Each structure stands twice: as structure tokens, then as C-alpha cells.
Coordinates of C-alpha atoms and ligand atoms in Angstrom, one line a residue:
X80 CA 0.0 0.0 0.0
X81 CA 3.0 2.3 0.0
X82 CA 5.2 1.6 -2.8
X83 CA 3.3 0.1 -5.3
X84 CA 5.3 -2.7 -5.6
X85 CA 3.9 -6.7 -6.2
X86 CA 4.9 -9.7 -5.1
X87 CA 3.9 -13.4 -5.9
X88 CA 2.5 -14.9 -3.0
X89 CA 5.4 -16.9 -1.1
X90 CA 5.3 -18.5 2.5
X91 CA 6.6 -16.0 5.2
X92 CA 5.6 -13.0 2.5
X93 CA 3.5 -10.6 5.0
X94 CA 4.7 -7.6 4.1
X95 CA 6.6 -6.0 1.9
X96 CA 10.5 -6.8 1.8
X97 CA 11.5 -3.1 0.5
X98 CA 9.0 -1.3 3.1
X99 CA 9.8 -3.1 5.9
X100 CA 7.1 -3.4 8.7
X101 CA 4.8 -1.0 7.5
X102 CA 4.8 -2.2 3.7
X103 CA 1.1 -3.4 3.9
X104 CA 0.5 -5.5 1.3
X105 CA -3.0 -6.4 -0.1
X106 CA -4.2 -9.1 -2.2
X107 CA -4.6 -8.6 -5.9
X108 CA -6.8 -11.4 -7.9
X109 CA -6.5 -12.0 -11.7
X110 CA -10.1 -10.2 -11.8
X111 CA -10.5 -11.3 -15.6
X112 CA -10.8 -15.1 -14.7
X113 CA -12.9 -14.3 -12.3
X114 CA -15.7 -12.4 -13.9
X115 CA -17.1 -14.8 -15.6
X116 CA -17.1 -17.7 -12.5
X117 CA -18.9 -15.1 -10.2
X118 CA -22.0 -14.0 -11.7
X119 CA -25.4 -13.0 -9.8
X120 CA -27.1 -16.3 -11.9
X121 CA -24.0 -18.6 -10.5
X122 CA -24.4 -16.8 -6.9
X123 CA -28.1 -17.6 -7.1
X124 CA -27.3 -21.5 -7.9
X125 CA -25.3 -21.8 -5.1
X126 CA -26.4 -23.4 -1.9
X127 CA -23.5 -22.8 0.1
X128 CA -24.6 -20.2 2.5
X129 CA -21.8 -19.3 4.2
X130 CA -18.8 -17.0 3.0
X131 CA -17.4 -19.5 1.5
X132 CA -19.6 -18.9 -1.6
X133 CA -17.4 -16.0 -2.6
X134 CA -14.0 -18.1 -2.6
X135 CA -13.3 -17.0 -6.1
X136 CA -12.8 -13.8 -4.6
X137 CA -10.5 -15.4 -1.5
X138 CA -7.0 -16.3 -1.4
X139 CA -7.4 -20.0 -0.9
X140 CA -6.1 -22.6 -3.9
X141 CA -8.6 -25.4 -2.5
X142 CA -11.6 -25.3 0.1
X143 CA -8.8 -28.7 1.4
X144 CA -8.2 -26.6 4.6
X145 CA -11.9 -25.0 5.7
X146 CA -12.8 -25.5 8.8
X147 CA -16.7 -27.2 9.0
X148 CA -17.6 -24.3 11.5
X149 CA -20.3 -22.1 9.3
X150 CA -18.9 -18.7 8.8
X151 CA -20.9 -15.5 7.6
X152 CA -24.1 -15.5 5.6
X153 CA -25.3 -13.4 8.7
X154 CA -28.7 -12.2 8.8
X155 CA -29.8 -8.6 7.3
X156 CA -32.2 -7.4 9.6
X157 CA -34.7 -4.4 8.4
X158 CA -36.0 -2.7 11.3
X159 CA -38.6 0.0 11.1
X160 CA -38.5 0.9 14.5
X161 CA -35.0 1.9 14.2
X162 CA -35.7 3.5 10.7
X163 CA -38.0 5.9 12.8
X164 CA -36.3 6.3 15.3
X165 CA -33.4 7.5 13.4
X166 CA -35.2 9.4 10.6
X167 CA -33.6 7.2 8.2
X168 CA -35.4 5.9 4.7
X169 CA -34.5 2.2 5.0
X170 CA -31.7 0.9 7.7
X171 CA -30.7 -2.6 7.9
X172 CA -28.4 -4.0 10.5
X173 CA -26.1 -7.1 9.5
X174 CA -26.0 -8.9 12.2
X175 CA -22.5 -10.9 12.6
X176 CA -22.4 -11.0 15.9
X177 CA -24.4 -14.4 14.6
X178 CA -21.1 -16.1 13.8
X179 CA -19.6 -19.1 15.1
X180 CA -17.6 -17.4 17.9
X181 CA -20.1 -14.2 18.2
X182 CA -18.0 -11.3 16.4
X183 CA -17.3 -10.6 12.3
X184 CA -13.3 -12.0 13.2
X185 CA -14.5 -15.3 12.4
X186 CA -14.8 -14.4 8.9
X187 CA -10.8 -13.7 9.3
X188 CA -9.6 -16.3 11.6
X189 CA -11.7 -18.7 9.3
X190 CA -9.4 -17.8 6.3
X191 CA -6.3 -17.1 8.7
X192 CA -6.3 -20.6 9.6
X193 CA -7.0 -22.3 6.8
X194 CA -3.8 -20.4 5.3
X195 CA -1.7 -21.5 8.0
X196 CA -2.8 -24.8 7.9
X197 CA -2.2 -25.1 3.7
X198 CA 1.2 -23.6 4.5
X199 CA 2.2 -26.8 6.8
X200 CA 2.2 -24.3 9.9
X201 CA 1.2 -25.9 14.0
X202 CA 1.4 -22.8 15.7
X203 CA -0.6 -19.6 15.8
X204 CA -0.5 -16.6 17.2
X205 CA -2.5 -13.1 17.6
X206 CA -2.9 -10.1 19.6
X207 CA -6.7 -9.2 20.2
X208 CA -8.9 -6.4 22.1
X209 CA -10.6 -9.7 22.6
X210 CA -12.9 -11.0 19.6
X211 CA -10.1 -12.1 17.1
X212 CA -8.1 -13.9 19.7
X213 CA -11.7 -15.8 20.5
X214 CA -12.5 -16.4 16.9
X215 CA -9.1 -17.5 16.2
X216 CA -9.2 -20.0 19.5
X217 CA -11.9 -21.5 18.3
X218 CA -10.9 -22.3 14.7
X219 CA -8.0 -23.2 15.7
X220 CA -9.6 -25.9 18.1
X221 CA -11.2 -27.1 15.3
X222 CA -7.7 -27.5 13.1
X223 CA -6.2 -29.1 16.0
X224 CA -3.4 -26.0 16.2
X225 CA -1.7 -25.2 18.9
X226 CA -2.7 -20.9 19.7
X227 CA -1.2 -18.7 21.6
X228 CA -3.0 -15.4 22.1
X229 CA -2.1 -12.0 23.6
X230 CA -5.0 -9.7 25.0
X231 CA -4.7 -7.1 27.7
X232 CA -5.5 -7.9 31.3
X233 CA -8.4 -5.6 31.0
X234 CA -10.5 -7.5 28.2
X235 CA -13.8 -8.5 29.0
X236 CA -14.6 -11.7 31.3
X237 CA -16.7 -13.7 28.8
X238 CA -14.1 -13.2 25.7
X239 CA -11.8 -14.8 28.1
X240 CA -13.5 -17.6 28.7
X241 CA -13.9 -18.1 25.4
X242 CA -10.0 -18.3 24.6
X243 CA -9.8 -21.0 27.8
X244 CA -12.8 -23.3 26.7
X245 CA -11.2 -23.3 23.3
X246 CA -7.8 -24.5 24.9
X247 CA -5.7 -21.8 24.0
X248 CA -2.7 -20.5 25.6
X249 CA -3.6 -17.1 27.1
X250 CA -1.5 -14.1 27.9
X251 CA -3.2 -11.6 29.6
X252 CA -1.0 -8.4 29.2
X253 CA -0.4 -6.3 31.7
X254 CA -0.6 -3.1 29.6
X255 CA -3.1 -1.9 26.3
X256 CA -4.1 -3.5 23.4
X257 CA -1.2 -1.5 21.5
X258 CA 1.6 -3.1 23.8
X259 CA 0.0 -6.6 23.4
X260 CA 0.2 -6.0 19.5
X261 CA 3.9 -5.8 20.2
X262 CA 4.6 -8.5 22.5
X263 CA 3.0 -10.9 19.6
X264 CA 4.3 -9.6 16.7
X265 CA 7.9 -10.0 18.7
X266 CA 7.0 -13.7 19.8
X267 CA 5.7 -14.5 16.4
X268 CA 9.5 -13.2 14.9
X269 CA 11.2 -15.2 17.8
X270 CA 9.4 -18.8 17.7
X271 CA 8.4 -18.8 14.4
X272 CA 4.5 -18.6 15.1
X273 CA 1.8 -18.2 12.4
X274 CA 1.4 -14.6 12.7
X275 CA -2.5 -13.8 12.6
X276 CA -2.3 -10.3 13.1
X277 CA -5.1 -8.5 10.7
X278 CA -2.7 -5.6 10.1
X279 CA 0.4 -7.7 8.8
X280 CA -1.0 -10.5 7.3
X281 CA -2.9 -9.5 4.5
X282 CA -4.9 -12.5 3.8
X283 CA -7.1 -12.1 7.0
X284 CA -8.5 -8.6 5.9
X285 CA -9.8 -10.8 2.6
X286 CA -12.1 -12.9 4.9
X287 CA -13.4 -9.6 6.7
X288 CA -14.1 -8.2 3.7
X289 CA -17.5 -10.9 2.9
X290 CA -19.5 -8.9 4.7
X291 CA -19.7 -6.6 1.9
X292 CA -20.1 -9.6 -0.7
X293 CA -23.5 -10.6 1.0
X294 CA -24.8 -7.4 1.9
X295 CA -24.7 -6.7 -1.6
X296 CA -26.1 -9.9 -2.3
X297 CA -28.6 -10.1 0.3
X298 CA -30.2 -6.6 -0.9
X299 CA -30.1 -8.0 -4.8
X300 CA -27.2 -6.6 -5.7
X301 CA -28.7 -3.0 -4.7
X302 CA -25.7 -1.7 -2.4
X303 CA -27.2 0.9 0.2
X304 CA -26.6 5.1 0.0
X305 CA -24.3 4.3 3.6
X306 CA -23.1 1.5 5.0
X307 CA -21.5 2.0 8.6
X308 CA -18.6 0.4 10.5
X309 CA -16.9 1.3 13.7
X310 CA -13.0 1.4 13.3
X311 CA -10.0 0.2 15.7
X312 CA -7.2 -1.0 13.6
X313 CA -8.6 -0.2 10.2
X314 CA -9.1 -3.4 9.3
X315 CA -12.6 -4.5 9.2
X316 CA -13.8 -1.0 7.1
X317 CA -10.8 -1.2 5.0
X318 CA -12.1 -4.9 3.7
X319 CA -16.1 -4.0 3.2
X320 CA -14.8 -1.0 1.3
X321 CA -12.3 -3.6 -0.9
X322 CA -15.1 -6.1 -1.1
X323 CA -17.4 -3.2 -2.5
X324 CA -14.7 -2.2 -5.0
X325 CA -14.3 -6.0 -6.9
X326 CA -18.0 -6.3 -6.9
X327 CA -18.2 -3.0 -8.9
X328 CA -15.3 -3.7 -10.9
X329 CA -16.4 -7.6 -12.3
X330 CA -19.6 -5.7 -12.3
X331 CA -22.1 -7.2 -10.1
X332 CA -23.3 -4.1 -8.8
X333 CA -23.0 -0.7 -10.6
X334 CA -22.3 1.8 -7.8
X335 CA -20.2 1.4 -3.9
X336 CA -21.9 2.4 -1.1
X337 CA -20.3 5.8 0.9
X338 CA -18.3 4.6 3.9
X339 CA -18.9 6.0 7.5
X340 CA -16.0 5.1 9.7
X341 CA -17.3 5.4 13.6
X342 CA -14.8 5.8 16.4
X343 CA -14.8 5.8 20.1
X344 CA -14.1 9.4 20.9
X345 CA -11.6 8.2 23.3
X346 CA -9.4 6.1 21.1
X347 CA -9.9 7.9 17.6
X348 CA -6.6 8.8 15.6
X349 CA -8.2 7.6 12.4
X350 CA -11.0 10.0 12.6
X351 CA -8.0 12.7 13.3
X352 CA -5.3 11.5 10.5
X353 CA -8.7 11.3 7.9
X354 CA -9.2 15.2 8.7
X355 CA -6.0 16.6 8.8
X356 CA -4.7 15.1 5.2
X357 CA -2.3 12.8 7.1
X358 CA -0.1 10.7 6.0
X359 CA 0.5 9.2 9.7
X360 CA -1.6 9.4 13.1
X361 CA -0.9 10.3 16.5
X362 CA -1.0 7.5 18.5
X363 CA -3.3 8.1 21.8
X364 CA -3.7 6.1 24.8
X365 CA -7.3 4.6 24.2
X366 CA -10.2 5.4 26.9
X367 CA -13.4 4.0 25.5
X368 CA -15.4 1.4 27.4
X369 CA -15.8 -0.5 23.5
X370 CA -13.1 -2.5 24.0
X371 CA -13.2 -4.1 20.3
X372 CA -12.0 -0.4 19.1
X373 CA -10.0 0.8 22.3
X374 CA -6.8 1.0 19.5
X375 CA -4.7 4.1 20.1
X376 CA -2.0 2.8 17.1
X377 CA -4.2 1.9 14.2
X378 CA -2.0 -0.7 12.1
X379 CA -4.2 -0.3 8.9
X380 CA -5.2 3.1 9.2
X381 CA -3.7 3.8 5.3
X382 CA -6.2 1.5 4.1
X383 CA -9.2 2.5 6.1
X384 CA -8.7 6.0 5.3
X385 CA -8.2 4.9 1.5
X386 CA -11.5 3.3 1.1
X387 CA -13.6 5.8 3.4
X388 CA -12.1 8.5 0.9
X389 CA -12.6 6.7 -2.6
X390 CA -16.3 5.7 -1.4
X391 CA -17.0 9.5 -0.9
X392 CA -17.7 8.7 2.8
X393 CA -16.4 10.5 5.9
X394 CA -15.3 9.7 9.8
X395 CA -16.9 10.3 12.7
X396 CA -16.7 10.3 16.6
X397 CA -19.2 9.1 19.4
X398 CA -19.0 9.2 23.0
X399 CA -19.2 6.2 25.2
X400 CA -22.9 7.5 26.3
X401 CA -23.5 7.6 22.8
X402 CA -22.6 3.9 22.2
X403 CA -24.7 3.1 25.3
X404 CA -27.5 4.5 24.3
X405 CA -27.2 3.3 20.8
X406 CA -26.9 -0.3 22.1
X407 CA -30.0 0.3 24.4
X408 CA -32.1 1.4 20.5
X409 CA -31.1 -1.4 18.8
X410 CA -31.7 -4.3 21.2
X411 CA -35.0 -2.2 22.8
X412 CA -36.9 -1.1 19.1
X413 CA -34.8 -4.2 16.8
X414 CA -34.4 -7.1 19.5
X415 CA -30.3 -7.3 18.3
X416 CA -27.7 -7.2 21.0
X417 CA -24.8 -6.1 19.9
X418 CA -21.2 -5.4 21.9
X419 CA -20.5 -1.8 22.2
X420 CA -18.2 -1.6 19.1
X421 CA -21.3 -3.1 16.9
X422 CA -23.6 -0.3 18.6
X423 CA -20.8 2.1 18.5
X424 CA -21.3 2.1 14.5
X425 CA -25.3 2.9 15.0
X426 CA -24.2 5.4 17.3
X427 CA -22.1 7.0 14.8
X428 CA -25.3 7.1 11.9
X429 CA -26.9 8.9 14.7
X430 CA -25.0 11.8 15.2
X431 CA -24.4 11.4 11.1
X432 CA -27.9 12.4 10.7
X433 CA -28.3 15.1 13.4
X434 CA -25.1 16.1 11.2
X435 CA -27.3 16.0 8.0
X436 CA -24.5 14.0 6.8
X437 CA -26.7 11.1 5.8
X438 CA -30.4 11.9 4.3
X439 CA -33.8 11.0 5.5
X440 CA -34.4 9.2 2.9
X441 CA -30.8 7.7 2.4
X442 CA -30.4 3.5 2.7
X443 CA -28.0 2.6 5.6
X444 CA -27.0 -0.7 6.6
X445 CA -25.1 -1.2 10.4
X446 CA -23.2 -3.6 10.6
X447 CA -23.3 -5.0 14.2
X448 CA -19.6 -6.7 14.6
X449 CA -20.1 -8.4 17.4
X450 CA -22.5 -10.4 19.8
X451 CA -23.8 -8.4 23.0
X452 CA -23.2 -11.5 25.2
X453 CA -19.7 -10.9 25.0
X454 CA -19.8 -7.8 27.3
X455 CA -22.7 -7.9 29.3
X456 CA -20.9 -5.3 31.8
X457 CA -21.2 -2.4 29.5
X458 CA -25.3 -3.3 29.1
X459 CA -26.0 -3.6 32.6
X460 CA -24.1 0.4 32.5
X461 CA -27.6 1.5 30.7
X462 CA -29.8 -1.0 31.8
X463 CA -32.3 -0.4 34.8
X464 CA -32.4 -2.7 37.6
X465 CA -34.6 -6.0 37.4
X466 CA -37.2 -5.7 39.7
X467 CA -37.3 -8.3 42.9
X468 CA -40.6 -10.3 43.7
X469 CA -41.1 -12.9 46.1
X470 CA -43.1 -15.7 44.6
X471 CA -46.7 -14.3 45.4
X472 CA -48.7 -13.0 43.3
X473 CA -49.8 -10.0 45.9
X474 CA -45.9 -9.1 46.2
X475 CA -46.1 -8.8 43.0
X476 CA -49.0 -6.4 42.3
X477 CA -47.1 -4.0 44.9
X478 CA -44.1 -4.4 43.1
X479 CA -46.2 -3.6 39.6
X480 CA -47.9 -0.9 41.3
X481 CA -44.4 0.6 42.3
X482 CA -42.6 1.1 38.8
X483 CA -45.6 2.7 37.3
Ligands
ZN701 ZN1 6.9 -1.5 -0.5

């Protein structure tokens, strides 16, 4: 993404050679062949519905290595409640926190590990706010790898126990998601490990980026005005925005949808970077309670900021309040929980429309990253107290009596 420069794909090759560590590279496919294999009419034959119906469009020689957990094909929910709500014209939210392991990473670690496996690889390795390390525990349960996974001491108790049921080897670091990123990627060099990372191996940004295959897909090939992602790394965005771009280009739709990038307001130097013209970011120390985009040095923030600008879209900011509140909408008026950097995004269409940024009669699909099981600490923040009855029934007509 710097230079220009491309390679053939080669074991080891994760970035590029002449750039050194921040010589992104991203995957190019021989678009030509494709076009003709991945029409709407072969699309609509198949029955495969997971994301593994776009593997044309994925950098796998051989479905050999595919792990029989069913990734993607998430629902599209339409909600009209929300649509009112928001003042919106039609607002869908894609619901991946449906996914094998609860969040949209297991549409990476899905490809991640099927790469490390088809390169003869046994061990892998990642540094997570929480949700990829989970995603890539669990697939790599299911490839009989050996994992060893790096969060910060502070991620949330359920992602946790997610990484331990899956038998992984867990490091909890004592320090920020930033400094965890570093520990791995220096264990990785030092032992050799499959490095998993989203923002160095470039094949795991190629399994986020389905979620912009089956939205199109889902809405019949009619991409929406808006679609709306919250950003950490860069990652995530980076790939919808990629995905949109080869479905326009073998022409299976005939326009992209505009990008909005949503960060926390406490950990937001790709918002900044996108509005001052940079060429770099200034890395801050994160203070968000959505712990999924609590990044203060955004690996892939060239990329993201690429695709939100060629997509005509823009970068926003919302308050943890904000994101509570929008997580409180969309599980009270559209019955979808959704972890706080899933309801961080909704949160950012919000304050896009207050803006006037989006229309009132623009399309919008959220897409809700990741399940709101995973953190039920930052619901209960919002949510009132349960209200406690003994078991009879005239206790209970007090107690009805009392929260009217
Ligand atoms: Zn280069």
C-alpha cells in the first residue's frame, strides 16, 4: 500500500520486503478469470450459505483446509422501528455477531487458519482487544493448532472464557491492546508462530471483507446510499470498502456504497489522521469502554482511510454515552444485542444524521460486529435494575404498582 510494488505470494511474504514493517501489502486477484465464474445467476445457484460462496474472490487454492464451522451469511435485519427512530429511509443491520464465535473476526480467523494450515504451519498466534483472539481460539480448536493469544488484562470476562474453553494459551497483558500487538508480533518473529495479526498478514483482511459480498447480495445486488462500520485498527472498514470495489469492478453491482468510519471518541486517531490530510496518526492512549475499538496505534489506518475517501464517505466520533445508548435502540426497538463496538457504529449514523450527513431518505446498513453477550458489563451500565418479587402474586402487584 505504499510503494506500489507486487509480489507473488510466497510462505513468510506478509509484508513487503523493500517497506519493511509498515509495507502493507494487499491481495490482488486475476479479476479477468474471475468475472465470468462469479456472476449473480452462479451466486443464485449456489447453496452454500456461508462466506465460502465467494472463494473465487478469496485467497485459498482449495476449500482442502476450511474448517466445518459455518462462517458469515449473517442475517440482514430491516427494522422500522430503528428506521424511525433514526429518521432514516431504509436501515438494515447485519447482524454478525451471529457467527460461530459471536463477532465478524471469524470471517478472518476462518481464512487465517486455513492459510496456516495449507502452509504446513502448527502454531498460531494473535494479539486481540478480545474478539479475534476468540475467533481464532476456536478455529484453531477445530484445526487441532496449537494458539497462543495475547489480549490485555483488561479484556472482558466472557471473551476470556472463550479463549480458555477453546484451549488456547492465554496471555493476559499487563498493559493496552497497543503493547499486546507488540509482544506478539515479537513472539511471532522469535518462535516462528503463524502470525494472525489483521494488520500484517494481509490475507485475514480478505475474509473480513465478505461482509460486503453478502450485503450486496442479500439486498439484490442493490448496495445501500451508507453503510457503517466502527474502526479500531482499520481493518474491518478497509475490507467492506475492498469487497465493495471487486464487486463493482467484475460488475455485479453498478455503484459502492459511501463509507462512515465510527470511532470511540476516546481512542480515535483515524477520525483525526482522515481530517488533517495525514499521512501518519498520532498515537493516543485509548479510553473507550468498546473494547473491540480501544486501539490508540491503528496498524491499517492507510487502508481504512483509502476506502472511506474513494467511497465519498467520511469519519466520525461518538461518546461512550452515545454507544450506550445506541446499544439500548437497537436491542430495545430491533431485539439485536450487539457489543459496544457493533452499537458504537449505529451510534455513529446517529450523530451522522443530526449532522445532516446522511439523508432522511438515504439507505444505511449497520453492521453490528459483534454479539452483545460478550460484554454484558457495559449493558448492565444503561440497563435499569430487574425488579425483585417474592413468589406471590400480591408481592407482586405492589411491586407492579411501584414502577408505574
Ligand atoms: Zn513497498
Amino acid at each position: 500500500v505504499e510503494c506500489g510494488r507486487t509480489y507473488q505470494p510466497s510462505k513468510g511474504l506478509y509484508t513487503c520486503p523493500e517497506c519493511g514493517e509498515t509495507g502493507i501489502l494487499d491481495v490482488i486477484y486475476d479479476y479477468e478469470a474471475i468475472q465470468p465464474v462469479l456472476t449473480r445467476e452462479a451466486l443464485a445457484a449456489n447453496h452454500d450459505y456461508s462466506h465460502w460462496r465467494y472463494l473465487p474472490l478469496m485467497p485459498l487454492e482449495s476449500r482442502e483446509h476450511i474448517q466445518p464451522l459455518s462462517v458469515g451469511w449473517t442475517p440482514l435485519v430491516r427494522n422500522r422501528r430503528l428506521e424511525e427512530a433514526l429518521g432514516v429511509g431504509r436501515l438494515f443491520i447485519k447482524d454478525d455477531g451471529r457467527n460461530p464465535t459471536g463477532s465478524l473476526k471469524d470471517r478472518a480467523s476462518s481464512v487465517g487458519v486455513a492459510k496456516a494450515l495449507a502452509e504446513g504451519e502448527k502454531v498460531i498466534t494473535c494479539a486481540s482487544t478480545g474478539n479475534a483472539a476468540s475467533s481464532l481460539a476456536g478455529f484453531a480448536a477445530s484445526a487441532g493448532l496449537k494458539a497462543y493469544i495475547f489480549v490485555p488484562a483488561t479484556a472482558p470476562e466472557a471473551k476470556v472464557a472463550q479463549l480458555l474453553i477453546f484451549g488456547a494459551n492465554v496471555l493476559l497483558v499487563q498493559g493496552s491492546y497497543d503493547e499486546a500487538y507488540d509482544l506478539c508480533s515479537a513472539a511471532a518473529t522469535r518462535y516462528g508462530w503463524y502470525n494472525r495479526n489483521c494488520a500484517v498478514n494481509p490475507y485475514l483482511i480478505e475474509g473480513k471483507k465478505t461482509i460486503g459480498f453478502e450485503i450486496a447480495e442479500q439486498l439484490g445486488w442493490q448496495v445501500p446510499d451508507w453503510f457503517v462500520m466502527s474502526v479500531g485498527d482499520g481493518c474491518s472498514i478497509a475490507g467492506a470498502g475492498k469487497a465493495f470495489d471487486e464487486l463493482f469492478r467484475l460488475g455485479l453491482i453498478d455503484r459502492v456504497p459511501r463509507l462512515l468510519g465510527v470511532q470511540a471518541a476516546g481512542a480515535a486517531p483515524v477520525t483525526a489522521a482522515f481530517y488533517q490530510n495525514a499521512t501518519t496518526f498520532h498515537p493516543v492512549k485509548p479510553d473507550t469502554l468498546a473494547d473491540s475499538i480501544a486501539v490508540g496505534v491503528p496498524r491499517n489506518f492507510t487502508k481504512a482511510i483509502r476506502q472511506v475517501r474513494s467511497s465519498g464517505g467520511t469519519m466520525i466520533n461518538v461518546t461512550d454515552q452515545e454507544i450506550l445508548e445506541a446499544m439500548q435502540l437497537m436491542a430495545g426497538l430491533a431485539g439485536v444485542f450487539t457489543e459496544p463496538a457493533g452499537s458504537a457504529a449505529l451510534a455513529g449514523l446517529r450523530a451522522a444524521r443530526s449532522a445532516g450527513v446522511i439523508g432522511p431518505h438515504d439507505s444505511v446498513v449497520v453492521a453490528a460486529t459483534g454479539n452483545g453477550l460478550k460484554d454484558i458489563k457495559a449493558a448492565r451500565r444503561i440497563t435499569p435494575e430487574p425488579v425483585l418479587v417474592y413468589p406471590d402474586l400480591a408481592d407482586l402487584a405492589r411491586k407492579l404498582e411501584a414502577t408505574h
